[in-house]
């Protein structure tokens, strides 16, 4: 049985696990969004009801409003916390299984490399590359999550600022709420602009995909490794991976520089 045939079931399971983890992360973000924004909206609705509703009219009672509002808040908080914890457990369990399958895949690929009678130095190097690739992917996911969090803060905060500013015409306390939310929006926008989470995530993801492509090409003996002697193929593989990693380091250094320095950098001919 060839390595490609042996690793096919493992590859399929890895793809399925990555899809399940991605879905669980999306649902976890939704539950966190409801836990924070949804419950905050419920509190604001109850407060607004106490401030703006005329309770002198028949059939309107402040006690009943507060009772149902607090009950809805408690039920919403409990449900959102429960679902957030459920999705977190799913992510943790699926991630453990994914790491196990990736280790199994690396073992199968290492066996194929060993069968080519290559040097022990290259075997060690080759076995370390999947870990490097996965580290880039984890970094990309980490920066992507941070960017989404702060971007969501900017979007929601901008909407709440407009609402609070409008309400400030009736009640003075809303003007302070609008000021606080506006400050939070400005801080979040500044953090996004300074740390450049989106750009860092994109660079790391591209680097991980490029390394993964080289690993697959080398393992299957395709593209630049087709009909190439093992010694030459191993040298080509190491050179290409190191070139990709060097490009990633240059991208990181470029992101650390101020915008005016990056704009003055001469473009390669």
PDB file of C-alpha atoms in Angstrom:
ATOM      1  CA  UNK A   1       0.000   0.000   0.000  1.00  0.00           C
ATOM      2  CA  UNK A   2       1.408   3.400  -0.981  1.00  0.00           C
ATOM      3  CA  UNK A   3       1.644   6.312   1.410  1.00  0.00           C
ATOM      4  CA  UNK A   4      -1.015   8.229  -0.514  1.00  0.00           C
ATOM      5  CA  UNK A   5      -3.440   5.308  -0.127  1.00  0.00           C
ATOM      6  CA  UNK A   6      -2.564   4.785   3.540  1.00  0.00           C
ATOM      7  CA  UNK A   7      -2.963   8.444   4.472  1.00  0.00           C
ATOM      8  CA  UNK A   8      -6.216   8.959   2.556  1.00  0.00           C
ATOM      9  CA  UNK A   9      -8.567   7.903   5.427  1.00  0.00           C
ATOM     10  CA  UNK A  10      -6.518   9.993   7.856  1.00  0.00           C
ATOM     11  CA  UNK A  11      -6.670  12.988   5.506  1.00  0.00           C
ATOM     12  CA  UNK A  12     -10.441  12.627   5.176  1.00  0.00           C
ATOM     13  CA  UNK A  13     -10.879  12.499   8.951  1.00  0.00           C
ATOM     14  CA  UNK A  14      -8.642  15.550   9.390  1.00  0.00           C
ATOM     15  CA  UNK A  15     -10.748  17.500   6.883  1.00  0.00           C
ATOM     16  CA  UNK A  16     -13.941  16.463   8.679  1.00  0.00           C
ATOM     17  CA  UNK A  17     -12.520  17.444  12.080  1.00  0.00           C
ATOM     18  CA  UNK A  18     -11.344  20.831  10.798  1.00  0.00           C
ATOM     19  CA  UNK A  19     -14.831  21.474   9.426  1.00  0.00           C
ATOM     20  CA  UNK A  20     -16.455  20.481  12.731  1.00  0.00           C
ATOM     21  CA  UNK A  21     -14.044  22.651  14.726  1.00  0.00           C
ATOM     22  CA  UNK A  22     -14.701  25.616  12.435  1.00  0.00           C
ATOM     23  CA  UNK A  23     -18.469  25.193  12.864  1.00  0.00           C
ATOM     24  CA  UNK A  24     -18.143  24.860  16.640  1.00  0.00           C
ATOM     25  CA  UNK A  25     -16.020  28.010  16.791  1.00  0.00           C
ATOM     26  CA  UNK A  26     -18.628  29.916  14.801  1.00  0.00           C
ATOM     27  CA  UNK A  27     -21.401  28.767  17.144  1.00  0.00           C
ATOM     28  CA  UNK A  28     -19.217  29.591  20.145  1.00  0.00           C
ATOM     29  CA  UNK A  29     -18.774  33.124  18.818  1.00  0.00           C
ATOM     30  CA  UNK A  30     -22.538  33.437  18.348  1.00  0.00           C
ATOM     31  CA  UNK A  31     -23.175  32.282  21.920  1.00  0.00           C
ATOM     32  CA  UNK A  32     -20.548  34.731  23.195  1.00  0.00           C
ATOM     33  CA  UNK A  33     -22.162  37.489  21.132  1.00  0.00           C
ATOM     34  CA  UNK A  34     -25.519  36.747  22.692  1.00  0.00           C
ATOM     35  CA  UNK A  35     -23.953  36.453  26.157  1.00  0.00           C
ATOM     36  CA  UNK A  36     -22.483  39.938  25.878  1.00  0.00           C
ATOM     37  CA  UNK A  37     -24.463  42.016  23.382  1.00  0.00           C
ATOM     38  CA  UNK A  38     -27.795  40.204  23.646  1.00  0.00           C
ATOM     39  CA  UNK A  39     -27.925  40.289  27.430  1.00  0.00           C
ATOM     40  CA  UNK A  40     -26.692  43.890  27.452  1.00  0.00           C
ATOM     41  CA  UNK A  41     -29.537  44.743  25.090  1.00  0.00           C
ATOM     42  CA  UNK A  42     -32.010  43.115  27.495  1.00  0.00           C
ATOM     43  CA  UNK A  43     -30.659  45.177  30.388  1.00  0.00           C
ATOM     44  CA  UNK A  44     -30.858  48.347  28.291  1.00  0.00           C
ATOM     45  CA  UNK A  45     -34.433  47.486  27.329  1.00  0.00           C
ATOM     46  CA  UNK A  46     -35.453  47.072  30.978  1.00  0.00           C
ATOM     47  CA  UNK A  47     -33.712  50.316  31.959  1.00  0.00           C
ATOM     48  CA  UNK A  48     -35.305  52.142  29.036  1.00  0.00           C
ATOM     49  CA  UNK A  49     -38.698  50.764  30.014  1.00  0.00           C
ATOM     50  CA  UNK A  50     -38.295  52.122  33.536  1.00  0.00           C
ATOM     51  CA  UNK A  51     -37.223  55.524  32.212  1.00  0.00           C
ATOM     52  CA  UNK A  52     -39.514  56.160  29.280  1.00  0.00           C
ATOM     53  CA  UNK A  53     -42.774  54.249  29.904  1.00  0.00           C
ATOM     54  CA  UNK A  54     -45.591  56.223  31.475  1.00  0.00           C
ATOM     55  CA  UNK A  55     -46.801  53.987  34.320  1.00  0.00           C
ATOM     56  CA  UNK A  56     -49.654  56.309  35.231  1.00  0.00           C
ATOM     57  CA  UNK A  57     -51.746  54.710  32.474  1.00  0.00           C
ATOM     58  CA  UNK A  58     -54.014  51.801  33.471  1.00  0.00           C
ATOM     59  CA  UNK A  59     -52.685  48.310  32.896  1.00  0.00           C
ATOM     60  CA  UNK A  60     -49.025  49.256  33.019  1.00  0.00           C
ATOM     61  CA  UNK A  61     -46.997  48.137  36.023  1.00  0.00           C
ATOM     62  CA  UNK A  62     -43.324  48.715  36.721  1.00  0.00           C
ATOM     63  CA  UNK A  63     -43.123  45.598  38.921  1.00  0.00           C
ATOM     64  CA  UNK A  64     -44.408  43.287  36.198  1.00  0.00           C
ATOM     65  CA  UNK A  65     -42.035  44.774  33.631  1.00  0.00           C
ATOM     66  CA  UNK A  66     -39.039  44.320  35.928  1.00  0.00           C
ATOM     67  CA  UNK A  67     -40.131  40.799  36.877  1.00  0.00           C
ATOM     68  CA  UNK A  68     -40.390  39.582  33.296  1.00  0.00           C
ATOM     69  CA  UNK A  69     -37.282  41.537  32.282  1.00  0.00           C
ATOM     70  CA  UNK A  70     -35.154  40.012  35.050  1.00  0.00           C
ATOM     71  CA  UNK A  71     -36.553  36.533  34.329  1.00  0.00           C
ATOM     72  CA  UNK A  72     -35.723  36.900  30.647  1.00  0.00           C
ATOM     73  CA  UNK A  73     -32.230  38.135  31.513  1.00  0.00           C
ATOM     74  CA  UNK A  74     -31.548  35.198  33.851  1.00  0.00           C
ATOM     75  CA  UNK A  75     -32.859  32.662  31.328  1.00  0.00           C
ATOM     76  CA  UNK A  76     -30.883  34.260  28.500  1.00  0.00           C
ATOM     77  CA  UNK A  77     -27.681  34.422  30.555  1.00  0.00           C
ATOM     78  CA  UNK A  78     -27.969  30.800  31.688  1.00  0.00           C
ATOM     79  CA  UNK A  79     -28.702  29.546  28.168  1.00  0.00           C
ATOM     80  CA  UNK A  80     -25.910  31.506  26.504  1.00  0.00           C
ATOM     81  CA  UNK A  81     -23.372  30.386  29.127  1.00  0.00           C
ATOM     82  CA  UNK A  82     -24.490  26.778  28.740  1.00  0.00           C
ATOM     83  CA  UNK A  83     -24.183  26.788  24.945  1.00  0.00           C
ATOM     84  CA  UNK A  84     -20.871  28.633  25.072  1.00  0.00           C
ATOM     85  CA  UNK A  85     -19.467  25.984  27.416  1.00  0.00           C
ATOM     86  CA  UNK A  86     -20.875  23.167  25.240  1.00  0.00           C
ATOM     87  CA  UNK A  87     -19.211  24.523  22.115  1.00  0.00           C
ATOM     88  CA  UNK A  88     -15.969  25.099  23.998  1.00  0.00           C
ATOM     89  CA  UNK A  89     -15.955  21.449  25.113  1.00  0.00           C
ATOM     90  CA  UNK A  90     -16.654  20.337  21.546  1.00  0.00           C
ATOM     91  CA  UNK A  91     -13.739  22.404  20.250  1.00  0.00           C
ATOM     92  CA  UNK A  92     -11.429  21.001  22.903  1.00  0.00           C
ATOM     93  CA  UNK A  93     -12.370  17.364  22.220  1.00  0.00           C
ATOM     94  CA  UNK A  94     -12.250  17.723  18.440  1.00  0.00           C
ATOM     95  CA  UNK A  95      -8.918  19.526  18.654  1.00  0.00           C
ATOM     96  CA  UNK A  96      -7.406  16.667  20.645  1.00  0.00           C
ATOM     97  CA  UNK A  97      -8.620  14.157  18.055  1.00  0.00           C
ATOM     98  CA  UNK A  98      -7.325  16.389  15.262  1.00  0.00           C
ATOM     99  CA  UNK A  99      -3.855  16.497  16.833  1.00  0.00           C
ATOM    100  CA  UNK A 100      -3.897  12.712  17.116  1.00  0.00           C
ATOM    101  CA  UNK A 101      -4.812  12.304  13.452  1.00  0.00           C
ATOM    102  CA  UNK A 102      -2.158  14.809  12.411  1.00  0.00           C
ATOM    103  CA  UNK A 103       0.414  12.850  14.429  1.00  0.00           C
ATOM    104  CA  UNK A 104      -0.732   9.662  12.704  1.00  0.00           C
ATOM    105  CA  UNK A 105      -0.398  11.344   9.327  1.00  0.00           C
ATOM    106  CA  UNK A 106       3.113  12.563  10.166  1.00  0.00           C
ATOM    107  CA  UNK A 107       4.055   9.049  11.214  1.00  0.00           C
ATOM    108  CA  UNK A 108       2.894   7.621   7.888  1.00  0.00           C
ATOM    109  CA  UNK A 109       4.717  10.309   5.951  1.00  0.00           C
ATOM    110  CA  UNK A 110       7.866   9.807   8.004  1.00  0.00           C
ATOM    111  CA  UNK A 111       7.756   6.106   7.188  1.00  0.00           C
ATOM    112  CA  UNK A 112       7.631   6.976   3.499  1.00  0.00           C
ATOM    113  CA  UNK A 113      10.573   9.348   3.891  1.00  0.00           C
ATOM    114  CA  UNK A 114      12.551   6.674   5.730  1.00  0.00           C
ATOM    115  CA  UNK A 115      11.851   4.229   2.913  1.00  0.00           C
ATOM    116  CA  UNK A 116      13.651   6.570   0.532  1.00  0.00           C
ATOM    117  CA  UNK A 117      16.940   6.000   2.401  1.00  0.00           C
ATOM    118  CA  UNK A 118      17.470   9.693   3.089  1.00  0.00           C
ATOM    119  CA  UNK A 119      19.806  11.102   5.712  1.00  0.00           C
ATOM    120  CA  UNK A 120      18.714  11.182   9.335  1.00  0.00           C
ATOM    121  CA  UNK A 121      19.228  14.957   9.395  1.00  0.00           C
ATOM    122  CA  UNK A 122      16.659  15.492   6.656  1.00  0.00           C
ATOM    123  CA  UNK A 123      14.251  13.045   8.270  1.00  0.00           C
ATOM    124  CA  UNK A 124      14.361  15.073  11.474  1.00  0.00           C
ATOM    125  CA  UNK A 125      13.884  18.276   9.493  1.00  0.00           C
ATOM    126  CA  UNK A 126      11.014  16.836   7.478  1.00  0.00           C
ATOM    127  CA  UNK A 127       9.217  15.586  10.589  1.00  0.00           C
ATOM    128  CA  UNK A 128       9.447  19.060  12.148  1.00  0.00           C
ATOM    129  CA  UNK A 129       7.841  20.849   9.202  1.00  0.00           C
ATOM    130  CA  UNK A 130       4.208  19.838   9.984  1.00  0.00           C
ATOM    131  CA  UNK A 131       4.643  21.331  13.463  1.00  0.00           C
ATOM    132  CA  UNK A 132       5.919  24.558  11.912  1.00  0.00           C
ATOM    133  CA  UNK A 133       2.965  24.634   9.525  1.00  0.00           C
ATOM    134  CA  UNK A 134       0.460  24.013  12.328  1.00  0.00           C
ATOM    135  CA  UNK A 135       2.045  26.754  14.414  1.00  0.00           C
ATOM    136  CA  UNK A 136       1.528  29.212  11.559  1.00  0.00           C
ATOM    137  CA  UNK A 137      -2.103  28.102  11.298  1.00  0.00           C
ATOM    138  CA  UNK A 138      -2.708  28.519  15.015  1.00  0.00           C
ATOM    139  CA  UNK A 139      -1.155  31.972  14.858  1.00  0.00           C
ATOM    140  CA  UNK A 140      -3.404  32.871  11.923  1.00  0.00           C
ATOM    141  CA  UNK A 141      -6.489  31.720  13.817  1.00  0.00           C
ATOM    142  CA  UNK A 142      -5.400  33.615  16.923  1.00  0.00           C
ATOM    143  CA  UNK A 143      -4.927  36.903  15.052  1.00  0.00           C
ATOM    144  CA  UNK A 144      -8.139  36.349  13.091  1.00  0.00           C
ATOM    145  CA  UNK A 145     -10.100  35.927  16.320  1.00  0.00           C
ATOM    146  CA  UNK A 146      -8.617  39.098  17.784  1.00  0.00           C
ATOM    147  CA  UNK A 147      -9.400  41.067  14.645  1.00  0.00           C
ATOM    148  CA  UNK A 148     -12.984  39.812  14.578  1.00  0.00           C
ATOM    149  CA  UNK A 149     -13.452  40.659  18.258  1.00  0.00           C
ATOM    150  CA  UNK A 150     -12.254  44.248  17.941  1.00  0.00           C
ATOM    151  CA  UNK A 151     -13.996  44.748  14.592  1.00  0.00           C
ATOM    152  CA  UNK A 152     -17.242  43.508  16.116  1.00  0.00           C
ATOM    153  CA  UNK A 153     -16.736  45.939  18.984  1.00  0.00           C
ATOM    154  CA  UNK A 154     -16.351  48.792  16.498  1.00  0.00           C
ATOM    155  CA  UNK A 155     -19.467  47.836  14.530  1.00  0.00           C
ATOM    156  CA  UNK A 156     -21.752  47.250  17.508  1.00  0.00           C
ATOM    157  CA  UNK A 157     -20.293  50.158  19.446  1.00  0.00           C
ATOM    158  CA  UNK A 158     -20.938  52.529  16.560  1.00  0.00           C
ATOM    159  CA  UNK A 159     -24.590  51.477  16.459  1.00  0.00           C
ATOM    160  CA  UNK A 160     -25.013  51.775  20.223  1.00  0.00           C
ATOM    161  CA  UNK A 161     -23.321  55.172  20.173  1.00  0.00           C
ATOM    162  CA  UNK A 162     -25.899  56.468  17.693  1.00  0.00           C
ATOM    163  CA  UNK A 163     -28.750  55.066  19.783  1.00  0.00           C
ATOM    164  CA  UNK A 164     -27.342  56.487  23.018  1.00  0.00           C
ATOM    165  CA  UNK A 165     -26.758  59.892  21.430  1.00  0.00           C
ATOM    166  CA  UNK A 166     -30.373  60.001  20.280  1.00  0.00           C
ATOM    167  CA  UNK A 167     -31.630  58.973  23.721  1.00  0.00           C
ATOM    168  CA  UNK A 168     -29.400  61.578  25.391  1.00  0.00           C
ATOM    169  CA  UNK A 169     -31.827  64.263  24.259  1.00  0.00           C
ATOM    170  CA  UNK A 170     -34.377  62.879  26.713  1.00  0.00           C
ATOM    171  CA  UNK A 171     -32.202  61.614  29.572  1.00  0.00           C
ATOM    172  CA  UNK A 172     -28.841  63.043  30.575  1.00  0.00           C
ATOM    173  CA  UNK A 173     -27.357  59.684  31.633  1.00  0.00           C
ATOM    174  CA  UNK A 174     -27.393  58.482  28.043  1.00  0.00           C
ATOM    175  CA  UNK A 175     -24.894  61.159  27.072  1.00  0.00           C
ATOM    176  CA  UNK A 176     -22.350  59.575  29.435  1.00  0.00           C
ATOM    177  CA  UNK A 177     -23.166  56.143  28.041  1.00  0.00           C
ATOM    178  CA  UNK A 178     -22.596  57.482  24.525  1.00  0.00           C
ATOM    179  CA  UNK A 179     -19.255  58.954  25.566  1.00  0.00           C
ATOM    180  CA  UNK A 180     -18.134  55.664  27.100  1.00  0.00           C
ATOM    181  CA  UNK A 181     -19.151  53.592  24.074  1.00  0.00           C
ATOM    182  CA  UNK A 182     -17.565  56.101  21.700  1.00  0.00           C
ATOM    183  CA  UNK A 183     -14.304  55.851  23.636  1.00  0.00           C
ATOM    184  CA  UNK A 184     -14.464  52.049  23.450  1.00  0.00           C
ATOM    185  CA  UNK A 185     -15.004  52.217  19.681  1.00  0.00           C
ATOM    186  CA  UNK A 186     -12.054  54.580  19.239  1.00  0.00           C
ATOM    187  CA  UNK A 187      -9.785  52.379  21.342  1.00  0.00           C
ATOM    188  CA  UNK A 188     -10.779  49.255  19.422  1.00  0.00           C
ATOM    189  CA  UNK A 189     -10.229  50.972  16.062  1.00  0.00           C
ATOM    190  CA  UNK A 190      -6.821  52.160  17.221  1.00  0.00           C
ATOM    191  CA  UNK A 191      -5.825  48.667  18.331  1.00  0.00           C
ATOM    192  CA  UNK A 192      -6.876  47.224  14.954  1.00  0.00           C
ATOM    193  CA  UNK A 193      -4.885  49.854  13.064  1.00  0.00           C
ATOM    194  CA  UNK A 194      -1.755  49.497  15.214  1.00  0.00           C
ATOM    195  CA  UNK A 195      -1.460  45.736  15.648  1.00  0.00           C
ATOM    196  CA  UNK A 196      -2.789  44.854  12.155  1.00  0.00           C
ATOM    197  CA  UNK A 197      -4.350  41.567  13.252  1.00  0.00           C
ATOM    198  CA  UNK A 198      -6.000  40.933   9.870  1.00  0.00           C
ATOM    199  CA  UNK A 199      -2.762  41.367   7.898  1.00  0.00           C
ATOM    200  CA  UNK A 200      -0.823  39.140  10.300  1.00  0.00           C
ATOM    201  CA  UNK A 201      -3.496  36.445  10.110  1.00  0.00           C
ATOM    202  CA  UNK A 202      -3.518  36.557   6.304  1.00  0.00           C
ATOM    203  CA  UNK A 203       0.278  36.310   6.071  1.00  0.00           C
ATOM    204  CA  UNK A 204       0.435  33.380   8.489  1.00  0.00           C
ATOM    205  CA  UNK A 205      -2.371  31.540   6.716  1.00  0.00           C
ATOM    206  CA  UNK A 206      -0.707  31.996   3.322  1.00  0.00           C
ATOM    207  CA  UNK A 207       2.602  30.730   4.711  1.00  0.00           C
ATOM    208  CA  UNK A 208       0.955  27.682   6.277  1.00  0.00           C
ATOM    209  CA  UNK A 209      -0.856  26.886   3.011  1.00  0.00           C
ATOM    210  CA  UNK A 210       2.373  27.228   1.016  1.00  0.00           C
ATOM    211  CA  UNK A 211       4.236  24.890   3.367  1.00  0.00           C
ATOM    212  CA  UNK A 212       1.367  22.406   3.276  1.00  0.00           C
ATOM    213  CA  UNK A 213       1.462  22.462  -0.526  1.00  0.00           C
ATOM    214  CA  UNK A 214       5.179  21.668  -0.502  1.00  0.00           C
ATOM    215  CA  UNK A 215       4.708  18.836   1.977  1.00  0.00           C
ATOM    216  CA  UNK A 216       1.969  17.289  -0.124  1.00  0.00           C
ATOM    217  CA  UNK A 217       3.925  17.747  -3.356  1.00  0.00           C
ATOM    218  CA  UNK A 218       7.034  16.168  -1.871  1.00  0.00           C
ATOM    219  CA  UNK A 219       5.126  13.277  -0.312  1.00  0.00           C
ATOM    220  CA  UNK A 220       3.265  12.492  -3.527  1.00  0.00           C
ATOM    221  CA  UNK A 221       6.243  13.162  -5.798  1.00  0.00           C
ATOM    222  CA  UNK A 222       4.489  15.727  -7.974  1.00  0.00           C
ATOM    223  CA  UNK A 223       5.169  19.246  -9.305  1.00  0.00           C
ATOM    224  CA  UNK A 224       8.856  20.112  -8.814  1.00  0.00           C
ATOM    225  CA  UNK A 225       9.565  16.707  -7.228  1.00  0.00           C
ATOM    226  CA  UNK A 226       8.308  14.602 -10.128  1.00  0.00           C
ATOM    227  CA  UNK A 227      10.906  12.162 -11.490  1.00  0.00           C
ATOM    228  CA  UNK A 228      13.612  13.690  -9.269  1.00  0.00           C
ATOM    229  CA  UNK A 229      16.158  11.578  -7.319  1.00  0.00           C
ATOM    230  CA  UNK A 230      15.457  11.442  -3.561  1.00  0.00           C
ATOM    231  CA  UNK A 231      18.609  13.373  -2.626  1.00  0.00           C
ATOM    232  CA  UNK A 232      17.814  16.184  -5.059  1.00  0.00           C
ATOM    233  CA  UNK A 233      14.146  16.220  -4.019  1.00  0.00           C
ATOM    234  CA  UNK A 234      15.053  16.552  -0.336  1.00  0.00           C
ATOM    235  CA  UNK A 235      17.370  19.484  -1.089  1.00  0.00           C
ATOM    236  CA  UNK A 236      14.688  21.191  -3.190  1.00  0.00           C
ATOM    237  CA  UNK A 237      12.120  20.662  -0.445  1.00  0.00           C
ATOM    238  CA  UNK A 238      14.336  22.126   2.282  1.00  0.00           C
ATOM    239  CA  UNK A 239      15.288  25.122   0.113  1.00  0.00           C
ATOM    240  CA  UNK A 240      11.668  25.911  -0.768  1.00  0.00           C
ATOM    241  CA  UNK A 241      10.411  25.616   2.806  1.00  0.00           C
ATOM    242  CA  UNK A 242      13.198  27.834   4.109  1.00  0.00           C
ATOM    243  CA  UNK A 243      12.439  30.362   1.369  1.00  0.00           C
ATOM    244  CA  UNK A 244       8.790  30.434   2.445  1.00  0.00           C
ATOM    245  CA  UNK A 245       9.742  30.899   6.100  1.00  0.00           C
ATOM    246  CA  UNK A 246      12.168  33.682   5.192  1.00  0.00           C
ATOM    247  CA  UNK A 247       9.406  35.495   3.299  1.00  0.00           C
ATOM    248  CA  UNK A 248       7.185  35.210   6.367  1.00  0.00           C
ATOM    249  CA  UNK A 249       9.890  36.754   8.563  1.00  0.00           C
ATOM    250  CA  UNK A 250      10.240  39.648   6.102  1.00  0.00           C
ATOM    251  CA  UNK A 251       6.476  40.201   6.151  1.00  0.00           C
ATOM    252  CA  UNK A 252       6.503  40.302   9.958  1.00  0.00           C
ATOM    253  CA  UNK A 253       9.318  42.861   9.986  1.00  0.00           C
ATOM    254  CA  UNK A 254       7.477  44.983   7.437  1.00  0.00           C
ATOM    255  CA  UNK A 255       4.346  45.012   9.596  1.00  0.00           C
ATOM    256  CA  UNK A 256       6.404  46.178  12.580  1.00  0.00           C
ATOM    257  CA  UNK A 257       7.589  49.270  10.701  1.00  0.00           C
ATOM    258  CA  UNK A 258       5.669  52.568  10.761  1.00  0.00           C
ATOM    259  CA  UNK A 259       3.493  53.270   7.701  1.00  0.00           C
ATOM    260  CA  UNK A 260       5.762  56.061   6.440  1.00  0.00           C
ATOM    261  CA  UNK A 261       8.785  53.733   6.445  1.00  0.00           C
ATOM    262  CA  UNK A 262       6.884  51.013   4.564  1.00  0.00           C
ATOM    263  CA  UNK A 263       5.780  53.535   1.923  1.00  0.00           C
ATOM    264  CA  UNK A 264       9.346  54.755   1.404  1.00  0.00           C
ATOM    265  CA  UNK A 265      10.717  51.229   0.967  1.00  0.00           C
ATOM    266  CA  UNK A 266      11.905  50.858  -2.646  1.00  0.00           C
ATOM    267  CA  UNK A 267       9.981  48.367  -4.710  1.00  0.00           C
ATOM    268  CA  UNK A 268      11.971  45.474  -6.218  1.00  0.00           C
ATOM    269  CA  UNK A 269      12.618  45.786  -9.926  1.00  0.00           C
TER     270      UNK A 269
END
